[in-house]
Coordinates of C-alpha atoms and ligand atoms in Angstrom, one line a residue:
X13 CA 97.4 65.1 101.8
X14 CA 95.4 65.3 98.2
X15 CA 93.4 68.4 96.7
X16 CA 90.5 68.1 95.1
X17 CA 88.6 70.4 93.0
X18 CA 85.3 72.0 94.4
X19 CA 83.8 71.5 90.8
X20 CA 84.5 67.7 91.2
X21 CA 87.4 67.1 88.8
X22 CA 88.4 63.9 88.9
X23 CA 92.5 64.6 89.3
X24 CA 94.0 64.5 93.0
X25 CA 97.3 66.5 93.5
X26 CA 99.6 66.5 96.1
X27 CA 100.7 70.4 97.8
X28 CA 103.8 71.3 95.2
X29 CA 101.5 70.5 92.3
X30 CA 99.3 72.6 93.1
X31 CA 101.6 75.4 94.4
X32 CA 102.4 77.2 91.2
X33 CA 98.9 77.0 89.9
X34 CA 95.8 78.8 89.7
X35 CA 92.3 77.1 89.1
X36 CA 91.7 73.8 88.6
X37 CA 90.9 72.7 85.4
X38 CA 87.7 72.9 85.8
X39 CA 87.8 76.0 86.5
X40 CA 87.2 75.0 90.3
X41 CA 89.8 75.9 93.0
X42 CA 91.5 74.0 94.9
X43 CA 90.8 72.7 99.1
X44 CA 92.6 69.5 100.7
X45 CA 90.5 66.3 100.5
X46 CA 89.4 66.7 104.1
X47 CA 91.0 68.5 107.3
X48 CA 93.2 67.0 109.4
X49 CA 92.5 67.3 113.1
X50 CA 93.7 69.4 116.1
X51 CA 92.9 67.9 119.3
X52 CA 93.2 69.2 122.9
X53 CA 96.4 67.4 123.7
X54 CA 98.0 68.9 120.1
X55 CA 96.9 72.5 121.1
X56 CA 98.2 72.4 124.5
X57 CA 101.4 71.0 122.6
X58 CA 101.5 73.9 120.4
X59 CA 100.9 77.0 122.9
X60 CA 104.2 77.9 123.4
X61 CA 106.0 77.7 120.1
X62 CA 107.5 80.3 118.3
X63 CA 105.3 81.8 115.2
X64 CA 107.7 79.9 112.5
X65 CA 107.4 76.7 114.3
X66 CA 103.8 76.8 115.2
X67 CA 103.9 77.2 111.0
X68 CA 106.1 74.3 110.5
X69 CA 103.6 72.1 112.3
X70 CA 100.3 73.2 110.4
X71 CA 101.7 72.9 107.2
X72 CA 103.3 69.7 107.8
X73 CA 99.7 68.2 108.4
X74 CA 98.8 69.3 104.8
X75 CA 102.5 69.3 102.8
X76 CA 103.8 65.7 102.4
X77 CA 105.9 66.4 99.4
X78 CA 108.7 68.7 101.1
X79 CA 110.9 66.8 103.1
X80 CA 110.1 67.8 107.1
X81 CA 113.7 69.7 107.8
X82 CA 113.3 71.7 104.2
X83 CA 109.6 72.7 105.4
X84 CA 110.9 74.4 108.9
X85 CA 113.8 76.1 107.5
X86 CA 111.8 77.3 104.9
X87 CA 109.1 78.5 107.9
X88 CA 112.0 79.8 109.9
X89 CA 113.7 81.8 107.1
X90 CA 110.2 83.3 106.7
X91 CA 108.7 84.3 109.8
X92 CA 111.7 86.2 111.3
X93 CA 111.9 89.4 114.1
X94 CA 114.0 91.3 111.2
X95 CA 111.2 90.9 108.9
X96 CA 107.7 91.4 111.0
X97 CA 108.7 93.2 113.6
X98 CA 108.3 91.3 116.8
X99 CA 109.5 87.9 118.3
X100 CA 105.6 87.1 118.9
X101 CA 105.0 88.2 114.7
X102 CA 101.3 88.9 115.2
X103 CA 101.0 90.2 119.1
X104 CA 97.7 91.1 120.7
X105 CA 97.3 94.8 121.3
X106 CA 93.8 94.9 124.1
X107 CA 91.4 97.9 123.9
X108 CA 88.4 97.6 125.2
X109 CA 87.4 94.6 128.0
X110 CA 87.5 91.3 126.0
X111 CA 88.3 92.9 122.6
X112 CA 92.0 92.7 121.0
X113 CA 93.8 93.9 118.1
X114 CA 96.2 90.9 115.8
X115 CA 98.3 93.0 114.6
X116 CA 99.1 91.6 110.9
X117 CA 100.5 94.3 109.6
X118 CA 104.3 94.8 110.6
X119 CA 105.8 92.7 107.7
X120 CA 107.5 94.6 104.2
X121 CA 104.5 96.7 102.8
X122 CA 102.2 96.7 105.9
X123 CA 99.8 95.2 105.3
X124 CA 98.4 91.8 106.2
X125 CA 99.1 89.8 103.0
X126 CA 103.0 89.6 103.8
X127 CA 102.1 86.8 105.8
X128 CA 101.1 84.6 103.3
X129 CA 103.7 86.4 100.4
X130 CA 106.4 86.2 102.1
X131 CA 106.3 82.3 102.5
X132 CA 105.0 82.2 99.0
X133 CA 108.1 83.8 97.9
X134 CA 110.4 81.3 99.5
X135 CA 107.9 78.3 98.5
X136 CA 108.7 79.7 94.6
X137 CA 112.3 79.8 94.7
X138 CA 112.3 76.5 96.5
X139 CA 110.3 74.7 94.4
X140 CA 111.0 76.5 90.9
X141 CA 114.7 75.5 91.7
X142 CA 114.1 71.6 92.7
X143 CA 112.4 71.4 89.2
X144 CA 115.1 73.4 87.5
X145 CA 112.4 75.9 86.3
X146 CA 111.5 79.7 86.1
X147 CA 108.3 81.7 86.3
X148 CA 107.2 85.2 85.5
X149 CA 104.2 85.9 87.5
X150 CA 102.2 88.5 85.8
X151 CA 99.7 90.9 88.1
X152 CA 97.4 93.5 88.7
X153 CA 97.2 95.8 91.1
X154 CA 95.7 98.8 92.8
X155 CA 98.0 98.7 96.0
X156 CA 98.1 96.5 99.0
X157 CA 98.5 92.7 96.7
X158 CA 101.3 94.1 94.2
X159 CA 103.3 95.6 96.7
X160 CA 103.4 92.4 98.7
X161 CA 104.3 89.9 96.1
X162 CA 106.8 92.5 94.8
X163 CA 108.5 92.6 98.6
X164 CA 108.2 88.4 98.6
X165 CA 109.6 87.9 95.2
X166 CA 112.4 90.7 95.0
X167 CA 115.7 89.0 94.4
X168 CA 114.9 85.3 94.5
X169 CA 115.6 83.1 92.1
X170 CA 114.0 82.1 89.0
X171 CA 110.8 84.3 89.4
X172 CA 110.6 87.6 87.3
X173 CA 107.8 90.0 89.0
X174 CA 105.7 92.2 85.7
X175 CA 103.0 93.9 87.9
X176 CA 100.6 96.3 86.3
X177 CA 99.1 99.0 88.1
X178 CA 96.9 101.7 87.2
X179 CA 98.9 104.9 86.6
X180 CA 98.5 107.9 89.2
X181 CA 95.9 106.0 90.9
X182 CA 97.1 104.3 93.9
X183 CA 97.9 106.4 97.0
X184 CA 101.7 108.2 96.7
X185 CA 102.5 105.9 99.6
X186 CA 101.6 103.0 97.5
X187 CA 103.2 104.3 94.6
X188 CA 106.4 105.1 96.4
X189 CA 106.5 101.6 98.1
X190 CA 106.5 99.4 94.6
X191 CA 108.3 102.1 92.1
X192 CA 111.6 102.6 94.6
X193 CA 112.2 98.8 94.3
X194 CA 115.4 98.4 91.8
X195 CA 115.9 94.6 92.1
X196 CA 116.4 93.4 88.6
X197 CA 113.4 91.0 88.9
X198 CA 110.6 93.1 89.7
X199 CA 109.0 95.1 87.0
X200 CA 106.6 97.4 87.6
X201 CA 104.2 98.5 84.6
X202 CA 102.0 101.7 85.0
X203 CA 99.1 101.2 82.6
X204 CA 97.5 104.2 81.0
X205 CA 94.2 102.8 82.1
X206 CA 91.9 102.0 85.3
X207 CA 92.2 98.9 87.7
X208 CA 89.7 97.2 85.5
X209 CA 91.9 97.9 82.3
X210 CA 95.0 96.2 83.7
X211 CA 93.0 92.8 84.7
X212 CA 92.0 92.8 81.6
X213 CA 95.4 92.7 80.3
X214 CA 96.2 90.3 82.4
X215 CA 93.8 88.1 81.3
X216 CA 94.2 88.5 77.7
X217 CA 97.8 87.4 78.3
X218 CA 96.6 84.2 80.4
X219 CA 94.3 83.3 77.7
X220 CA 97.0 83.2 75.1
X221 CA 97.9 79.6 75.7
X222 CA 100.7 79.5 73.5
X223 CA 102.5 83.1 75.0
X224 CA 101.5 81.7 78.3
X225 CA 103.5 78.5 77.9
X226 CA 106.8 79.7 75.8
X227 CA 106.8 82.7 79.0
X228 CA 105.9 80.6 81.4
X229 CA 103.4 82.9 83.2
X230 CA 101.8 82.8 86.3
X231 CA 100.0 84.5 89.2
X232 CA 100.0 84.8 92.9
X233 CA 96.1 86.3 93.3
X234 CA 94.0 85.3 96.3
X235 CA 93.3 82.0 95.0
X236 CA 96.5 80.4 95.4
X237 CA 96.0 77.6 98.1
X238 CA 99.4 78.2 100.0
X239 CA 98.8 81.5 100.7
X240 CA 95.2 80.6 102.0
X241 CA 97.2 77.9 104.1
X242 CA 99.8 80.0 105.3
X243 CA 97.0 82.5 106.7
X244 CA 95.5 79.7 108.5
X245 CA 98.5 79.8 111.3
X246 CA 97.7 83.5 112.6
X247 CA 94.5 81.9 113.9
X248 CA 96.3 79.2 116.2
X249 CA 98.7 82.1 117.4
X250 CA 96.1 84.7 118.3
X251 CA 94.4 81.8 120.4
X252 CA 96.9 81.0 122.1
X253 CA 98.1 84.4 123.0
X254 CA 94.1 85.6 124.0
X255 CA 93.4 82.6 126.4
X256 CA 96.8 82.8 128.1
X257 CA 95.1 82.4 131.2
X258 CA 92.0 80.9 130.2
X259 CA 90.2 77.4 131.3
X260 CA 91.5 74.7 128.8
X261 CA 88.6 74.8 125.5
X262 CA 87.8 78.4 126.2
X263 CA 86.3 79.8 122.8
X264 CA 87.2 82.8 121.1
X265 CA 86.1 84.6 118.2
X266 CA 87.4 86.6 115.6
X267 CA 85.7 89.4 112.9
X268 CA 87.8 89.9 109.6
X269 CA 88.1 93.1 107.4
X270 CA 87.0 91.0 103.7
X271 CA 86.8 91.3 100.0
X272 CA 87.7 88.2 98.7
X273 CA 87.3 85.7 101.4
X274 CA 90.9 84.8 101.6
X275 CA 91.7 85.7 105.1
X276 CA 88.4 84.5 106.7
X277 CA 88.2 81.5 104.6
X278 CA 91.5 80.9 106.6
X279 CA 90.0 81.2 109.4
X280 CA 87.4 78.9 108.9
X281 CA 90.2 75.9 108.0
X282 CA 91.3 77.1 111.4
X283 CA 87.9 76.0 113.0
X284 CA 87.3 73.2 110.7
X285 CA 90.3 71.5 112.3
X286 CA 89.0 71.8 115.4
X287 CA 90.4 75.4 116.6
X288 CA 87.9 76.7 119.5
X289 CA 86.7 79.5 117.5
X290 CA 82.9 81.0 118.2
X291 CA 82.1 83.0 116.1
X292 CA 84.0 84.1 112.6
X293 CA 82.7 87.2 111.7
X294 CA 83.0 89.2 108.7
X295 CA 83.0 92.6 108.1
X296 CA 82.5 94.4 104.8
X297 CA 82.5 97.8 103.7
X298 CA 79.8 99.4 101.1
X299 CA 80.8 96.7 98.7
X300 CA 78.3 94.5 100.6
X301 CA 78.2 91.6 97.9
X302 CA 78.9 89.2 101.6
X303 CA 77.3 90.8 104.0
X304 CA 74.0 90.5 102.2
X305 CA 74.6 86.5 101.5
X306 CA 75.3 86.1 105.3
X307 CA 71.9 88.1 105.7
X308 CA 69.6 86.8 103.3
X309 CA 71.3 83.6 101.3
X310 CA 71.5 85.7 98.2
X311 CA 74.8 85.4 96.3
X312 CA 74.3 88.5 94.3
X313 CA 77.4 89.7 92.5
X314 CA 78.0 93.0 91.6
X315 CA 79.1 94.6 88.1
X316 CA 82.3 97.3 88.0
X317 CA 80.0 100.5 87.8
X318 CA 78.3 99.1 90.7
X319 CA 81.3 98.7 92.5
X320 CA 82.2 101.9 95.5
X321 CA 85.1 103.2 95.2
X322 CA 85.2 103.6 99.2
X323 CA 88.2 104.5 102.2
X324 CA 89.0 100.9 102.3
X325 CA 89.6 100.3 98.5
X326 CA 91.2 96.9 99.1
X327 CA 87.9 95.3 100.0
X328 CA 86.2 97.2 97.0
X329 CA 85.4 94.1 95.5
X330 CA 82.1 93.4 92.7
X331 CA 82.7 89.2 93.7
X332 CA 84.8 86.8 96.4
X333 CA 87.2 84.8 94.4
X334 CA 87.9 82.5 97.5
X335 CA 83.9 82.5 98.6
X336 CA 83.3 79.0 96.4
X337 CA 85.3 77.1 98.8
X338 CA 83.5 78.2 101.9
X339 CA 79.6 77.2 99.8
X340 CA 81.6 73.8 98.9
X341 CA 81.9 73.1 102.9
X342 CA 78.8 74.5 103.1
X343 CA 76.6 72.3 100.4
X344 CA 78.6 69.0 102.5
X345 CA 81.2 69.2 99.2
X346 CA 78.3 68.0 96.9
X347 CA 81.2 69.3 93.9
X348 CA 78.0 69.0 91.5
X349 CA 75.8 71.6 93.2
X350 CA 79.0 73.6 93.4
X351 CA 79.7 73.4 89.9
X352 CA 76.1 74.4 89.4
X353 CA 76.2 77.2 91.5
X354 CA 79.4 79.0 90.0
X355 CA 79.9 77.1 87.2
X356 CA 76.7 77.3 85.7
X357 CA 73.8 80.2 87.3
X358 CA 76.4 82.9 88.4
X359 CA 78.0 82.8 84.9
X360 CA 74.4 83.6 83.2
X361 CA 72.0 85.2 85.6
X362 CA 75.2 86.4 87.8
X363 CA 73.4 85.8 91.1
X364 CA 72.2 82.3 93.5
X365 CA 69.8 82.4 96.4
X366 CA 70.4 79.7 98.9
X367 CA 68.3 81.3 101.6
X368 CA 65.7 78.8 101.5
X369 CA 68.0 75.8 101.6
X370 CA 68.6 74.1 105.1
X371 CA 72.4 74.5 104.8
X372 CA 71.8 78.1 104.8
X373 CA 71.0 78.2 108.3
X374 CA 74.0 76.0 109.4
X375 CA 76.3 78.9 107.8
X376 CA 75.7 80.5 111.4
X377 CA 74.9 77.4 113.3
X378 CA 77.4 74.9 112.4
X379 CA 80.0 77.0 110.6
X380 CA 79.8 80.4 112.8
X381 CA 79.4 83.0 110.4
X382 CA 77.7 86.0 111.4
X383 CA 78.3 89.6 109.5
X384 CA 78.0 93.2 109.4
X385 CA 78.8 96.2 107.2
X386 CA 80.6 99.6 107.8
X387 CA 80.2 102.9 105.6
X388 CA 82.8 105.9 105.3
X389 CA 81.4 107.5 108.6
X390 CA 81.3 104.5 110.4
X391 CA 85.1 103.9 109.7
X392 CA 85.8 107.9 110.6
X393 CA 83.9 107.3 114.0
X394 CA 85.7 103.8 114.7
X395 CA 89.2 105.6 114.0
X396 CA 88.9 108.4 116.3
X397 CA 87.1 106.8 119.3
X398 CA 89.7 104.6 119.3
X399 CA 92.2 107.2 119.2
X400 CA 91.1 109.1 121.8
X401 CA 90.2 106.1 124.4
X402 CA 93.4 104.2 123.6
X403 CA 95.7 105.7 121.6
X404 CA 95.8 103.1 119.1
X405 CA 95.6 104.4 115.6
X406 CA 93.9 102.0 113.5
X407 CA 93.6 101.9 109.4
X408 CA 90.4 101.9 107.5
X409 CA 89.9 97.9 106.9
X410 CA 90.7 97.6 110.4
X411 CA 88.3 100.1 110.9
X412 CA 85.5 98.2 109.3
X413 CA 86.1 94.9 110.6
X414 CA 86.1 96.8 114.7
X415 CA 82.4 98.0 114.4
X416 CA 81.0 95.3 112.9
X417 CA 83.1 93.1 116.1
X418 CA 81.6 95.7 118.4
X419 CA 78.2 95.1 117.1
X420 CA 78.3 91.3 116.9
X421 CA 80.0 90.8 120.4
X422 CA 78.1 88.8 122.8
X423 CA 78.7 89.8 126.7
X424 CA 81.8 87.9 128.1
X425 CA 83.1 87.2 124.5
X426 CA 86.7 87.2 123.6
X427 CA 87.0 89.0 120.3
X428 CA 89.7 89.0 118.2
X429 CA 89.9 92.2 115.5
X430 CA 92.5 91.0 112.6
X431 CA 94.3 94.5 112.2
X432 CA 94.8 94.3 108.3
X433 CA 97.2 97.3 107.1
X434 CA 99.1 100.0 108.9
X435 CA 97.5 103.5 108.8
X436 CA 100.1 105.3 107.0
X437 CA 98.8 103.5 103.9
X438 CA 95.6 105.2 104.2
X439 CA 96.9 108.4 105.2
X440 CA 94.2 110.7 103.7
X441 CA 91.4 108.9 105.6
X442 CA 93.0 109.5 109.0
X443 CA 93.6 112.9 108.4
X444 CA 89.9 113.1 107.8
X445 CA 89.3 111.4 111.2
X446 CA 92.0 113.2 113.6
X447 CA 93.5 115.8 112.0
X448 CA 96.5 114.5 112.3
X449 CA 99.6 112.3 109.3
X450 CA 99.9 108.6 111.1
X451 CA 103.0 107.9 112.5
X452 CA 105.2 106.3 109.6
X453 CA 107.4 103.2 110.4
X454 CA 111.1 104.9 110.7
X455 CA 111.7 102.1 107.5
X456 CA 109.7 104.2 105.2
X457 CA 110.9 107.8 106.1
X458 CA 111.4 109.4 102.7
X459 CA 111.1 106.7 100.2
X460 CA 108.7 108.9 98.4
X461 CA 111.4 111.0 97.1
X462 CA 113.7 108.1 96.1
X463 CA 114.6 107.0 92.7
X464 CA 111.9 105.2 90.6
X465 CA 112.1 102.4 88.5
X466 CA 108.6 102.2 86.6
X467 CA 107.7 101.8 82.8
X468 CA 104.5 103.3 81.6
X469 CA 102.6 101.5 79.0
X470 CA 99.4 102.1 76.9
X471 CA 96.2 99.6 78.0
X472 CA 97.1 97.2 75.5
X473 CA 98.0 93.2 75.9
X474 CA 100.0 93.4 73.2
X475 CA 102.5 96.4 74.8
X476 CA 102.4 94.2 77.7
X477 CA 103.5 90.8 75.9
X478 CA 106.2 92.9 74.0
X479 CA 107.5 94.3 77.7
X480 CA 107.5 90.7 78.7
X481 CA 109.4 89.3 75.8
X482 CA 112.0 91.6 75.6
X483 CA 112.9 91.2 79.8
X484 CA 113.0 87.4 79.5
X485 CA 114.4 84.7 77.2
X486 CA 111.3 81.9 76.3
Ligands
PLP522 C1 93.4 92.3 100.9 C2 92.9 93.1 102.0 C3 91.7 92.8 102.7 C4 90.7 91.8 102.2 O1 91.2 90.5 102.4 P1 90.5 89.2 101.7 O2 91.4 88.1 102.0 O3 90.5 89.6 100.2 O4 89.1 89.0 102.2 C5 91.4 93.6 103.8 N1 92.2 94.6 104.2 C6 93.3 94.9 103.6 C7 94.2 96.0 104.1 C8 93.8 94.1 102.5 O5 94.9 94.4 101.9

């Protein structure tokens, strides 16, 4: 399997080439040259394997430069009962007739993105060691990401961990969860700053080509293809677990908590393949930026000070970094209307409007996309009806992406919620809606009062590069 850029560069890489990458030179990211098929006989094939094996065999159809037996151990040193919880690794919870919970969220930090890190993290240190190379991946973050690639990077070889965060601004749970790590390769930076002033920094360090080489930096954000791919296997496994009993083809559907259109973008790789899925329908929160394009066509993206800062601040986002892939399979891959689009009318007028344009239309009709939004009171009302008629406590995102499901449902649907973080990350918000902490994992008991390893730093690139420097030899 190739990759090709959705801006139409010319180069075609295989998986490990890409791996360690961000972009594509064009500034285009990166999606496999077409996707390979699931057909009945495959699926029926597949329905019974354990979660690391069912990973094996999707990733094998798009990784042909890891030899086969390297590939499954990799997947089975990953996706492990120690690690996530379960044997099943993302079980169904049921609530309500034809709705279920995928719980996501039982890996290291709790929150869903451990699925993809945590293979990242072994990818890394295979790959970084076949080439005889390190990497320091540089970050920002204002909780849920930074924690995960910490927890997928701690210890392993060759890859250093600097991750900026803003100081005193992510929840205490948050804070407690990243600072109490003391592996030697994780390096946590609080910035004297905002969110916005730490990507900033980390930007200004990316663009100094000549720092960025000697260090060897790089990133793990959203855009990374493997963790998009890794994502796409929690799809096949809630499938199978929801028609259990169903005739063979029976469709399901699923609604996804988003901000950058990682997860659901996985999901639609899932139903490009040939996955029975229905619908795939997102859910946002105040930061509407996708709702509204799923409404209306309009791409409109949003500056910082128009930006909530809302109860589910990891899909507070002003723009979907992962969004141009799903308008590339939108636009039939024409890569020169793509680069148009992104490359061209968002950078100067910072909005597109395909809502006249046929392909439009096929977003719901060929592609299954419907959406829905979800404000503060919405996600208060969600947590506590579901409290009180199941006794399944739910976090904000999760929240968000259940009443938008509840509204999109059609009558005899199968509907799949993916449950995105744990509620003990949110713990302020579900005091608000029961009056009551969440339950904390018995893992987690007390790790606010344990011993921190954090440096505090002014917002300055150049604090930041000296930090770097000093903790690694060019
Ligand atoms: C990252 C995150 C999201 C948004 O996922 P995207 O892939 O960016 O759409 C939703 N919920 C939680 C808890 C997250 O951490």
């Amino acid at each position: 399997m190739l990759y090709i850029s959705t801006r139409g560069h010319p180069d075609r890489k295989h998986f490990c080439e890409i791996l360690l990458e961000g972009l594509a030179p064009d500034g285009g990211l990166y999606l496999p040259e077409r996707y390979p098929q699931v057909d009945a006989a495959t699926l029926v094939r597949w329905r019974d394997l354990p979660y690391a094996d069912l990973a094996f065999e999707i990733l094998s159809l798009y990784i042909d430069d890891i030899p086969a037996g390297d590939l499954r151990a990799l997947c089975r040193k990953t996706y492990t009962e120690s690690v996530f919880g379960t044997a099943a690794i993302v079980p169904l919870k049921p609530l309500e007739e034809g709705v279920y919970l995928e719980a996501l969220s039982n890996g290291p930090t709790l929150a869903f993105k451990d699925m993809a890190m945590q293979l990242l993290g072994n990818l890394f240190e295979y790959e970084l060691a076949r080439r005889g190379e390190e990497l320091n991946i540089l970050g920002a973050t204002s909780g849920d990401t930074g924690s995960a690639a910490e927890y997928a990077m701690r210890g392993k070889q060759g890859v250093r961990v600097f991750m900026t965060s803003p100081n005193g601004r992510m929840s205490p749970f948050q804070q407690a969860q990243m600072f109490s790590l003391q592996d030697a390769n994780i390096h946590n930076l609080a910035i004297e700053g905002v969110f916005d002033d730490c990507q900033d920094i980390v930007k200004a360090v990316s663009n100094d080509l000549e720092f960025k080489r000697r260090y060897r930096i790089g990133t793990v954000n959203s855009i990374n293809w493997a963790r998009l791919l890794a994502q796409v296997v929690y799809y096949f496994a809630g499938y199978f677990q929801a028609t259990r009993s169903a005739p063979a083809g029976a469709k399901v559907s699923f609604a996804v908590p988003s901000g950058n259109f990682g997860n659901i973008c996985a999901g639609h790789v899932a139903r490009m393949m040939g996955l029975p899925v229905d619908q795939l329908v997102l859910a946002t929160n105040e930061n509407d930026v996708l709702d509204e394009f799923f409404r209306t066509g309009v791409y409109r993206v949003r500056a910082s000070a128009d930006t909530h800062e809302t109860s589910s601040p990891s899909m507070d986002i002003s723009k979907a970094s992962n969004f141009e892939r799903f308008v590339f399979d939108l636009l039939g891959r024409d890569a020169a209307r793509v680069r148009g689009l992104f490359g061209d009318q968002l950078a100067r007028t910072g909005r597109f409007d395909l809502g006249a344009d046929p392909a439009f239309r096929q977003a719901r009709e060929r592609f299954g996309f419907t959406s829905g939004r979800s404000t503060h009171a919405d996600r208060l009302a969600t947590i506590r009806d579901t409290w009180q008629r199941f006794g399944v406590m739910i976090d904000t995102h999760t929240a968000d992406g259940l009443k938008v499901a509840r509204e999109r449902r059609r009558a005899g649907e199968t509907m799949i919620v993916l449950e995105t973080a744990l509620p003990i990350k949110f713990a302020a918000t579900i005091v608000e809606a029961l009056g009551r902490e969440p339950d904390r994992p018995a893992r987690f008991e007390g790790i606010e009062g344990l011993p921190r390893r954090v440096t505090l730093l002014p917002a300055s690139a150049r604090a930041v590069k000296d930090f770097i420097a000093s903790h690694c030899e060019p």
